[in-house]
């Protein structure tokens, strides 16, 4: 269980806090999505949950951030890294640069933990198959496309099998098929009991895969709830967050009087089908 109580954080020498009064709970074995406009503090919150803040970044953290009841700020970096994996926003920065093949790159973290060679090889093969990058294993990490690099960065964290995985915009470089693959891997992880916190803009996929959604705005958690509750909230646009294509279509239909103002806005295909399917003549 990840728990933040009234967390505030100010970067070193920054004039104002990046996060204020952040309280949240992430139940074990669940997928939590976090949305927020650019600059809202997503990366900062990801680093707090992963123990990188304040351990690596410095600055001033107030309030309490715990994982399984242990204060993140009191864990050694090695302990924090073994509990929480962080897929950082820019996959190019996740690559260690210390290995000449993708296989070596994915194995790098396990190597540092002193994992036996056979176990390491099996672990790398397994995550590579899961992310469909087996054919890249003998390639140079520097000869990859952005999307391939992103999958390698994700694999290098998955292979560590941390009980908590924090992912900061892990599909930003991926095409729609790659993006769907990553979300389906999240479902696999969830079934295996892994706790996932994903910072992501793709609302339709969050709706389909996340158990809960949090909205970061004005340096704090402005809203939390089920994906349906959060995505139907009229305040989202004011926080610089879009709406699903289903909600947008229903808004247009509402503006044109095709559906009544009393009809709740749909956030998923099934809900939209129900709304439009009842209209005159149907939407087919
Ligand atoms: N190292 C830093 N030092 C000082 N201020 C920082 C630092 N990193 C981020 N900030 C500031 O903290 C705030 C939150 O930034 P953060 O990177 O967490 O936002 P974000 O939601 O991840 O944005 P994006 O969508 O662009 O990735 C911003 O105002 C940013 O300028
Ligand atoms: Mg960010």
CSV table of C-alpha atoms and ligand atoms in Angstrom, one decimal:
chain,number,residue,atom,x,y,z
A,1,UNK,CA,0.0,0.0,0.0
A,2,UNK,CA,1.3,3.4,-1.0
A,3,UNK,CA,0.1,6.2,1.2
A,4,UNK,CA,0.8,10.0,1.0
A,5,UNK,CA,-0.4,12.2,3.8
A,6,UNK,CA,-0.4,15.9,3.2
A,7,UNK,CA,2.8,15.8,1.1
A,8,UNK,CA,4.4,19.0,-0.1
A,9,UNK,CA,7.5,19.3,-2.1
A,10,UNK,CA,9.7,22.1,-3.2
A,11,UNK,CA,12.6,21.6,-5.7
A,12,UNK,CA,16.0,22.9,-4.6
A,13,UNK,CA,16.1,26.7,-5.0
A,14,UNK,CA,12.6,26.8,-6.5
A,15,UNK,CA,10.6,29.8,-5.5
A,16,UNK,CA,7.3,27.8,-5.0
A,17,UNK,CA,6.3,24.3,-4.1
A,18,UNK,CA,5.6,21.9,-7.0
A,19,UNK,CA,3.3,19.8,-4.8
A,20,UNK,CA,1.1,20.9,-1.9
A,21,UNK,CA,-1.3,19.0,0.4
A,22,UNK,CA,-1.2,15.8,-1.6
A,23,UNK,CA,-2.9,12.9,0.1
A,24,UNK,CA,-3.6,9.6,-1.6
A,25,UNK,CA,-3.8,5.9,-1.1
A,26,UNK,CA,-3.0,3.3,-3.7
A,27,UNK,CA,-4.3,-0.1,-2.7
A,28,UNK,CA,-2.0,-3.1,-3.5
A,29,UNK,CA,-2.6,-5.0,-6.7
A,30,UNK,CA,-4.5,-2.2,-8.4
A,31,UNK,CA,-4.0,0.1,-11.4
A,32,UNK,CA,-4.2,3.8,-10.5
A,33,UNK,CA,-4.1,6.3,-13.4
A,34,UNK,CA,-3.0,9.9,-12.8
A,35,UNK,CA,-3.9,12.7,-15.3
A,36,UNK,CA,-2.8,16.3,-15.3
A,37,UNK,CA,-1.9,19.1,-17.7
A,38,UNK,CA,1.7,19.7,-18.6
A,39,UNK,CA,3.6,21.1,-15.6
A,40,UNK,CA,0.9,19.9,-13.2
A,41,UNK,CA,3.4,17.9,-11.2
A,42,UNK,CA,3.0,14.4,-12.6
A,43,UNK,CA,6.7,13.6,-12.9
A,44,UNK,CA,7.3,15.2,-9.5
A,45,UNK,CA,4.6,13.0,-7.9
A,46,UNK,CA,6.0,9.9,-9.7
A,47,UNK,CA,9.4,10.6,-8.2
A,48,UNK,CA,8.0,11.1,-4.7
A,49,UNK,CA,6.2,7.7,-4.9
A,50,UNK,CA,9.4,6.0,-6.2
A,51,UNK,CA,11.5,7.6,-3.4
A,52,UNK,CA,13.6,9.5,-5.9
A,53,UNK,CA,12.4,12.7,-4.2
A,54,UNK,CA,14.0,13.7,-2.0
A,55,UNK,CA,16.7,11.0,-2.1
A,56,UNK,CA,18.1,11.8,-5.6
A,57,UNK,CA,16.7,15.2,-6.4
A,58,UNK,CA,17.1,16.9,-2.9
A,59,UNK,CA,14.7,19.7,-2.1
A,60,UNK,CA,12.3,19.8,0.8
A,61,UNK,CA,9.6,17.1,1.3
A,62,UNK,CA,7.0,17.6,4.0
A,63,UNK,CA,4.2,15.4,5.2
A,64,UNK,CA,4.6,11.6,5.0
A,65,UNK,CA,5.0,9.2,2.1
A,66,UNK,CA,5.0,5.5,3.0
A,67,UNK,CA,5.1,2.2,1.1
A,68,UNK,CA,3.9,-0.8,3.2
A,69,UNK,CA,4.0,1.4,6.3
A,70,UNK,CA,7.6,2.4,5.8
A,71,UNK,CA,8.6,6.0,5.3
A,72,UNK,CA,10.0,6.4,1.8
A,73,UNK,CA,12.4,9.1,2.9
A,74,UNK,CA,13.9,6.7,5.5
A,75,UNK,CA,14.5,3.8,3.0
A,76,UNK,CA,18.0,3.5,1.6
A,77,UNK,CA,18.0,4.1,-2.2
A,78,UNK,CA,18.6,0.3,-2.7
A,79,UNK,CA,15.6,-0.5,-0.5
A,80,UNK,CA,13.4,2.0,-2.4
A,81,UNK,CA,14.5,0.7,-5.7
A,82,UNK,CA,13.7,-2.9,-4.7
A,83,UNK,CA,10.2,-1.9,-3.6
A,84,UNK,CA,9.2,0.6,-6.3
A,85,UNK,CA,10.3,0.6,-10.0
A,86,UNK,CA,10.1,3.9,-11.8
A,87,UNK,CA,9.8,4.0,-15.6
A,88,UNK,CA,11.0,7.6,-16.2
A,89,UNK,CA,9.3,10.0,-18.7
A,90,UNK,CA,12.1,10.1,-21.2
A,91,UNK,CA,13.1,6.5,-22.2
A,92,UNK,CA,16.4,7.8,-23.6
A,93,UNK,CA,17.4,8.7,-20.1
A,94,UNK,CA,16.5,5.3,-18.7
A,95,UNK,CA,19.0,3.6,-20.9
A,96,UNK,CA,22.1,3.0,-18.8
A,97,UNK,CA,24.6,3.4,-21.6
A,98,UNK,CA,26.7,0.7,-20.0
A,99,UNK,CA,25.8,-2.2,-22.2
A,100,UNK,CA,26.1,-2.8,-26.0
A,101,UNK,CA,23.0,-5.0,-26.6
A,102,UNK,CA,19.3,-4.6,-25.6
A,103,UNK,CA,19.7,-7.9,-23.8
A,104,UNK,CA,22.5,-6.5,-21.7
A,105,UNK,CA,20.6,-3.3,-21.1
A,106,UNK,CA,17.5,-5.1,-19.8
A,107,UNK,CA,19.7,-7.3,-17.6
A,108,UNK,CA,21.7,-4.4,-16.2
A,109,UNK,CA,19.6,-3.9,-13.1
A,110,UNK,CA,19.5,-7.6,-12.2
A,111,UNK,CA,23.2,-7.7,-12.8
A,112,UNK,CA,23.7,-5.0,-10.2
A,113,UNK,CA,21.6,-7.0,-7.8
A,114,UNK,CA,23.9,-10.0,-8.2
A,115,UNK,CA,21.2,-12.2,-9.8
A,116,UNK,CA,22.5,-15.6,-11.0
A,117,UNK,CA,23.2,-15.7,-14.7
A,118,UNK,CA,20.6,-18.3,-15.7
A,119,UNK,CA,17.8,-16.6,-13.7
A,120,UNK,CA,18.8,-13.3,-15.3
A,121,UNK,CA,18.6,-14.8,-18.8
A,122,UNK,CA,15.2,-16.3,-18.1
A,123,UNK,CA,13.9,-13.1,-16.7
A,124,UNK,CA,15.1,-11.1,-19.7
A,125,UNK,CA,13.5,-13.6,-22.2
A,126,UNK,CA,10.3,-13.5,-20.3
A,127,UNK,CA,9.8,-9.7,-20.3
A,128,UNK,CA,11.0,-9.4,-23.9
A,129,UNK,CA,8.4,-11.9,-25.0
A,130,UNK,CA,5.7,-10.0,-22.9
A,131,UNK,CA,6.6,-6.8,-24.7
A,132,UNK,CA,7.2,-8.4,-28.0
A,133,UNK,CA,10.8,-7.2,-28.4
A,134,UNK,CA,12.6,-10.6,-28.5
A,135,UNK,CA,13.8,-9.8,-32.0
A,136,UNK,CA,15.6,-6.7,-30.6
A,137,UNK,CA,17.6,-8.4,-27.9
A,138,UNK,CA,20.8,-8.6,-29.9
A,139,UNK,CA,20.6,-5.1,-31.3
A,140,UNK,CA,22.4,-2.1,-30.0
A,141,UNK,CA,20.3,0.0,-27.6
A,142,UNK,CA,21.3,3.0,-29.7
A,143,UNK,CA,19.9,1.7,-33.0
A,144,UNK,CA,16.3,1.7,-31.8
A,145,UNK,CA,13.3,3.9,-32.7
A,146,UNK,CA,11.8,6.0,-29.9
A,147,UNK,CA,9.0,3.4,-29.5
A,148,UNK,CA,11.4,0.5,-29.3
A,149,UNK,CA,13.5,2.3,-26.8
A,150,UNK,CA,10.4,3.0,-24.7
A,151,UNK,CA,9.6,-0.7,-24.7
A,152,UNK,CA,13.2,-1.6,-23.7
A,153,UNK,CA,13.0,1.0,-20.9
A,154,UNK,CA,9.8,-0.6,-19.6
A,155,UNK,CA,11.3,-4.1,-19.9
A,156,UNK,CA,14.3,-3.0,-17.9
A,157,UNK,CA,12.0,-2.1,-15.0
A,158,UNK,CA,9.6,-5.0,-15.4
A,159,UNK,CA,12.4,-7.5,-15.1
A,160,UNK,CA,13.2,-6.3,-11.6
A,161,UNK,CA,9.7,-7.6,-10.5
A,162,UNK,CA,9.2,-4.8,-7.9
A,163,UNK,CA,5.9,-5.1,-6.1
A,164,UNK,CA,5.1,-1.5,-7.1
A,165,UNK,CA,5.6,0.0,-10.6
A,166,UNK,CA,5.4,3.7,-11.3
A,167,UNK,CA,5.2,4.7,-15.0
A,168,UNK,CA,5.6,8.3,-16.1
A,169,UNK,CA,4.0,8.6,-19.5
A,170,UNK,CA,5.2,5.2,-20.7
A,171,UNK,CA,3.4,5.3,-24.0
A,172,UNK,CA,4.5,8.7,-25.2
A,173,UNK,CA,6.7,7.3,-28.0
A,174,UNK,CA,4.5,4.4,-29.0
A,175,UNK,CA,2.0,3.9,-31.8
A,176,UNK,CA,-1.5,2.8,-31.0
A,177,UNK,CA,-0.7,-0.9,-31.2
A,178,UNK,CA,2.3,-0.5,-28.9
A,179,UNK,CA,0.2,1.6,-26.5
A,180,UNK,CA,-2.5,-1.1,-26.3
A,181,UNK,CA,0.2,-3.7,-25.7
A,182,UNK,CA,1.6,-1.8,-22.8
A,183,UNK,CA,-1.9,-1.4,-21.3
A,184,UNK,CA,-2.5,-5.1,-21.7
A,185,UNK,CA,0.8,-5.8,-19.9
A,186,UNK,CA,-0.6,-3.7,-17.0
A,187,UNK,CA,-3.6,-6.0,-16.8
A,188,UNK,CA,-1.2,-9.0,-16.7
A,189,UNK,CA,0.8,-7.3,-13.9
A,190,UNK,CA,-2.3,-6.5,-12.0
A,191,UNK,CA,-3.4,-10.2,-12.1
A,192,UNK,CA,0.1,-11.1,-10.7
A,193,UNK,CA,-0.6,-8.7,-7.8
A,194,UNK,CA,1.7,-5.8,-8.9
A,195,UNK,CA,0.6,-2.3,-7.9
A,196,UNK,CA,0.7,0.1,-10.8
A,197,UNK,CA,0.6,3.8,-10.8
A,198,UNK,CA,0.5,5.2,-14.4
A,199,UNK,CA,0.8,8.8,-15.4
A,200,UNK,CA,-0.8,9.0,-18.8
A,201,UNK,CA,-2.8,11.2,-21.1
A,202,UNK,CA,-4.7,8.5,-23.1
A,203,UNK,CA,-8.0,8.7,-21.4
A,204,UNK,CA,-9.9,6.0,-23.3
A,205,UNK,CA,-7.2,3.5,-22.2
A,206,UNK,CA,-7.2,4.7,-18.7
A,207,UNK,CA,-11.0,4.3,-18.6
A,208,UNK,CA,-10.7,0.7,-19.9
A,209,UNK,CA,-7.8,-0.4,-17.6
A,210,UNK,CA,-7.5,1.7,-14.5
A,211,UNK,CA,-9.3,0.9,-11.2
A,212,UNK,CA,-9.0,4.5,-10.0
A,213,UNK,CA,-8.1,7.8,-11.5
A,214,UNK,CA,-6.5,10.8,-9.8
A,215,UNK,CA,-6.4,14.3,-11.2
A,216,UNK,CA,-3.4,16.5,-10.5
A,217,UNK,CA,-4.2,20.2,-10.8
A,218,UNK,CA,-3.1,23.3,-8.9
A,219,UNK,CA,-0.2,21.4,-7.4
A,220,UNK,CA,-2.5,18.9,-5.6
A,221,UNK,CA,-4.9,16.0,-6.1
A,222,UNK,CA,-8.0,17.9,-7.3
A,223,UNK,CA,-10.2,14.9,-7.8
A,224,UNK,CA,-10.1,11.1,-7.2
A,225,UNK,CA,-12.6,8.4,-8.1
A,226,UNK,CA,-13.5,5.6,-10.5
A,227,UNK,CA,-12.6,6.4,-14.1
A,228,UNK,CA,-16.3,6.9,-14.9
A,229,UNK,CA,-16.7,9.4,-12.0
A,230,UNK,CA,-13.6,11.3,-12.9
A,231,UNK,CA,-13.9,11.3,-16.7
A,232,UNK,CA,-17.5,12.6,-16.6
A,233,UNK,CA,-16.5,15.5,-14.3
A,234,UNK,CA,-17.2,18.9,-16.0
A,235,UNK,CA,-14.3,20.5,-14.3
A,236,UNK,CA,-11.7,18.5,-16.3
A,237,UNK,CA,-11.4,20.9,-19.2
A,238,UNK,CA,-10.7,23.8,-16.7
A,239,UNK,CA,-7.8,21.8,-15.4
A,240,UNK,CA,-6.4,21.4,-18.9
A,241,UNK,CA,-7.4,17.8,-19.3
A,242,UNK,CA,-9.3,16.6,-22.3
A,243,UNK,CA,-12.3,14.2,-22.4
A,244,UNK,CA,-12.7,10.8,-24.0
A,245,UNK,CA,-13.8,10.8,-27.6
A,246,UNK,CA,-17.2,9.4,-26.3
A,247,UNK,CA,-17.7,12.3,-24.0
A,248,UNK,CA,-16.7,14.8,-26.7
A,249,UNK,CA,-19.1,13.3,-29.2
A,250,UNK,CA,-21.9,13.3,-26.6
A,251,UNK,CA,-21.2,17.0,-25.8
A,252,UNK,CA,-21.6,17.9,-29.4
A,253,UNK,CA,-24.8,15.8,-29.7
A,254,UNK,CA,-26.1,17.6,-26.6
A,255,UNK,CA,-25.2,21.1,-28.0
A,256,UNK,CA,-27.2,20.2,-31.1
A,257,UNK,CA,-30.1,19.0,-29.1
A,258,UNK,CA,-29.7,15.4,-30.3
A,259,UNK,CA,-29.6,14.2,-26.7
A,260,UNK,CA,-31.2,15.8,-23.6
A,261,UNK,CA,-29.2,17.8,-21.1
A,262,UNK,CA,-30.4,15.3,-18.4
A,263,UNK,CA,-28.6,12.4,-20.1
A,264,UNK,CA,-25.3,11.7,-18.2
A,265,UNK,CA,-22.3,12.1,-20.5
A,266,UNK,CA,-20.8,8.7,-21.5
A,267,UNK,CA,-17.0,8.1,-20.9
A,268,UNK,CA,-16.7,4.7,-22.7
A,269,UNK,CA,-17.9,3.0,-25.9
A,270,UNK,CA,-20.5,0.9,-24.0
A,271,UNK,CA,-21.9,4.0,-22.3
A,272,UNK,CA,-21.9,5.9,-25.6
A,273,UNK,CA,-23.7,3.1,-27.4
A,274,UNK,CA,-26.4,3.1,-24.7
A,275,UNK,CA,-26.8,6.9,-25.0
A,276,UNK,CA,-26.9,7.1,-28.8
A,277,UNK,CA,-28.7,3.9,-29.2
A,278,UNK,CA,-31.8,5.4,-27.5
A,279,UNK,CA,-31.8,8.4,-29.8
A,280,UNK,CA,-34.3,8.8,-32.6
A,281,UNK,CA,-33.4,6.4,-35.3
A,282,UNK,CA,-30.4,5.1,-33.4
A,283,UNK,CA,-26.7,5.9,-34.0
A,284,UNK,CA,-26.0,3.0,-36.3
B,1,LIG,N1,14.3,20.0,-11.3
B,1,LIG,C1,13.4,21.0,-11.1
B,1,LIG,N2,13.7,22.1,-10.4
B,1,LIG,C2,12.8,23.1,-10.3
B,1,LIG,N3,11.5,23.1,-10.7
B,1,LIG,C3,11.1,21.9,-11.3
B,1,LIG,C4,12.1,20.9,-11.6
B,1,LIG,N4,11.4,19.9,-12.3
B,1,LIG,C5,10.1,20.4,-12.4
B,1,LIG,N5,10.0,21.6,-11.9
B,1,LIG,C6,8.7,22.4,-11.8
B,1,LIG,O1,7.8,21.7,-11.1
B,1,LIG,C7,6.5,21.8,-11.7
B,1,LIG,C8,5.9,20.4,-12.0
B,1,LIG,O2,6.7,19.8,-13.0
B,1,LIG,P1,6.6,18.3,-13.5
B,1,LIG,O3,7.7,18.0,-14.4
B,1,LIG,O4,6.4,17.4,-12.3
B,1,LIG,O5,5.2,18.4,-14.3
B,1,LIG,P2,4.6,17.3,-15.3
B,1,LIG,O6,3.1,17.2,-15.0
B,1,LIG,O7,5.3,16.0,-15.2
B,1,LIG,O8,4.8,18.0,-16.7
B,1,LIG,P3,4.9,17.3,-18.2
B,1,LIG,O9,3.5,16.9,-18.6
B,1,LIG,O10,5.4,18.4,-19.0
B,1,LIG,O11,5.8,16.1,-18.0
B,1,LIG,C9,6.6,22.6,-12.9
B,1,LIG,O12,6.3,24.0,-12.6
B,1,LIG,C10,8.1,22.5,-13.2
B,1,LIG,O13,8.6,23.7,-13.8
B,2,LIG,MG1,6.3,14.9,-16.6
